[in-house]
Tab-separated table of C-alpha atoms in Angstrom:
chain	number	residue	atom	x	y	z
A	774	UNK	CA	-8.162	-3.323	5.962
A	775	UNK	CA	-9.957	-6.354	4.585
A	776	UNK	CA	-13.261	-5.473	6.251
A	777	UNK	CA	-13.008	-1.943	4.894
A	778	UNK	CA	-12.334	-3.263	1.391
A	779	UNK	CA	-15.300	-5.624	1.521
A	780	UNK	CA	-17.588	-2.863	2.768
A	781	UNK	CA	-16.609	-0.378	0.057
A	782	UNK	CA	-16.279	-2.944	-2.737
A	783	UNK	CA	-19.518	-4.661	-1.751
A	784	UNK	CA	-21.476	-1.424	-1.891
A	785	UNK	CA	-19.896	-0.496	-5.230
A	786	UNK	CA	-20.560	-3.954	-6.648
A	787	UNK	CA	-24.216	-3.838	-5.600
A	788	UNK	CA	-24.651	-0.399	-7.157
A	789	UNK	CA	-22.991	-1.376	-10.428
A	790	UNK	CA	-24.831	-4.703	-10.642
A	791	UNK	CA	-28.094	-2.780	-10.391
A	792	UNK	CA	-27.161	0.128	-12.676
A	793	UNK	CA	-25.374	-2.071	-15.205
A	794	UNK	CA	-28.257	-4.518	-15.257
A	795	UNK	CA	-30.703	-1.719	-15.998
A	796	UNK	CA	-28.555	-0.386	-18.834
A	797	UNK	CA	-28.124	-3.869	-20.272
A	798	UNK	CA	-31.824	-4.737	-20.497
A	799	UNK	CA	-34.102	-1.697	-20.268
A	800	UNK	CA	-35.305	0.336	-23.214
A	801	UNK	CA	-34.311	3.969	-23.667
A	802	UNK	CA	-37.814	5.038	-22.590
A	803	UNK	CA	-37.576	3.089	-19.343
A	804	UNK	CA	-34.063	4.376	-18.627
A	805	UNK	CA	-34.855	8.035	-19.324
A	806	UNK	CA	-36.548	8.809	-15.940
A	807	UNK	CA	-33.450	7.571	-14.093
A	808	UNK	CA	-30.761	8.543	-16.586
A	809	UNK	CA	-31.629	11.530	-18.757
A	810	UNK	CA	-28.247	11.306	-20.510
A	811	UNK	CA	-29.332	8.207	-22.465
A	812	UNK	CA	-30.945	10.460	-25.074
A	813	UNK	CA	-27.509	11.713	-26.110
A	814	UNK	CA	-25.853	8.299	-26.352
A	815	UNK	CA	-26.523	5.516	-28.905
A	816	UNK	CA	-28.230	2.499	-27.311
A	817	UNK	CA	-25.447	0.065	-28.267
A	818	UNK	CA	-23.073	2.258	-26.247
A	819	UNK	CA	-25.511	2.259	-23.303
A	820	UNK	CA	-25.719	-1.551	-23.519
A	821	UNK	CA	-21.922	-1.813	-23.677
A	822	UNK	CA	-21.616	0.472	-20.664
A	823	UNK	CA	-24.037	-1.769	-18.795
A	824	UNK	CA	-21.955	-4.828	-19.664
A	825	UNK	CA	-18.766	-3.072	-18.521
A	826	UNK	CA	-20.417	-2.145	-15.213
A	827	UNK	CA	-21.615	-5.725	-14.666
A	828	UNK	CA	-18.172	-7.162	-15.420
A	829	UNK	CA	-16.492	-4.530	-13.257
A	830	UNK	CA	-18.757	-5.392	-10.327
A	831	UNK	CA	-17.765	-9.024	-10.670
A	832	UNK	CA	-14.135	-7.921	-10.940
A	833	UNK	CA	-14.347	-6.172	-7.588
A	834	UNK	CA	-15.619	-9.255	-5.798
A	835	UNK	CA	-14.691	-12.543	-7.481
A	836	UNK	CA	-10.876	-12.248	-7.619
A	837	UNK	CA	-10.627	-11.405	-3.941
A	838	UNK	CA	-13.207	-14.021	-3.007
A	839	UNK	CA	-11.548	-16.842	-4.953
A	840	UNK	CA	-7.928	-15.764	-4.540
A	841	UNK	CA	-7.402	-16.082	-8.298
A	842	UNK	CA	-5.600	-13.039	-9.726
A	843	UNK	CA	-6.549	-10.719	-6.834
A	844	UNK	CA	-4.730	-7.825	-8.561
A	845	UNK	CA	-7.667	-7.629	-10.977
A	846	UNK	CA	-9.787	-6.184	-8.157
A	847	UNK	CA	-7.448	-3.176	-8.187
A	848	UNK	CA	-7.835	-2.934	-11.964
A	849	UNK	CA	-11.643	-3.097	-11.699
A	850	UNK	CA	-11.692	-0.332	-9.085
A	851	UNK	CA	-9.391	1.856	-11.197
A	852	UNK	CA	-11.678	1.176	-14.142
A	853	UNK	CA	-14.600	2.533	-12.142
A	854	UNK	CA	-12.590	5.663	-11.301
A	855	UNK	CA	-12.022	6.215	-15.032
A	856	UNK	CA	-15.685	5.457	-15.742
A	857	UNK	CA	-16.862	8.091	-13.257
A	858	UNK	CA	-14.462	10.722	-14.579
A	859	UNK	CA	-16.035	10.111	-17.978
A	860	UNK	CA	-19.539	10.148	-16.517
A	861	UNK	CA	-18.940	13.498	-14.853
A	862	UNK	CA	-17.659	14.898	-18.149
A	863	UNK	CA	-20.778	13.635	-19.979
A	864	UNK	CA	-23.107	15.120	-17.351
A	865	UNK	CA	-21.362	18.494	-17.425
A	866	UNK	CA	-21.230	18.542	-21.236
A	867	UNK	CA	-24.991	17.946	-21.341
A	868	UNK	CA	-25.614	20.799	-18.899
A	869	UNK	CA	-26.468	18.493	-15.984
A	870	UNK	CA	-24.729	19.820	-12.885
A	871	UNK	CA	-26.034	17.058	-10.599
A	872	UNK	CA	-22.847	15.027	-10.307
A	873	UNK	CA	-22.779	14.372	-6.559
A	874	UNK	CA	-23.549	10.668	-7.026
A	875	UNK	CA	-20.807	10.389	-9.631
A	876	UNK	CA	-18.336	12.122	-7.334
A	877	UNK	CA	-19.260	9.803	-4.485
A	878	UNK	CA	-18.838	6.740	-6.706
A	879	UNK	CA	-15.499	8.074	-7.911
A	880	UNK	CA	-14.241	8.494	-4.334
A	881	UNK	CA	-15.528	5.051	-3.345
A	882	UNK	CA	-13.834	3.444	-6.351
A	883	UNK	CA	-10.573	5.221	-5.513
A	884	UNK	CA	-10.860	3.992	-1.930
A	885	UNK	CA	-11.549	0.435	-3.141
A	886	UNK	CA	-8.502	0.553	-5.408
A	887	UNK	CA	-6.289	1.749	-2.563
A	888	UNK	CA	-7.724	-0.767	-0.078
A	889	UNK	CA	-7.305	-3.625	-2.552
A	890	UNK	CA	-3.708	-2.589	-3.232
A	891	UNK	CA	-2.664	-2.380	0.414
A	892	UNK	CA	-4.469	-5.417	1.767
């Protein structure tokens, strides 16, 4: 199970490091081509979301890697499940029906939470 966890969690962490990093540093204009929803959200909230994604990515990897409080990896994965449920709601509320990526991330986060809990 450990190899499966590292595969799923590693892919999630890479995605959220990239996406969170973009949200943390890019301007609204530079985010808009990738994330049209930023027009409906205040930039401080976008920045905070980026910070949460960066911290969550670290939470998937560092506790399991160091052996310090490994249960926090489960909490980080569950946090990403909640994040994607919210993201899907935002997309649908804004009339954007392209939520396949969000659904995939939700399923991967759920799998990471389960794998972290059982291994």
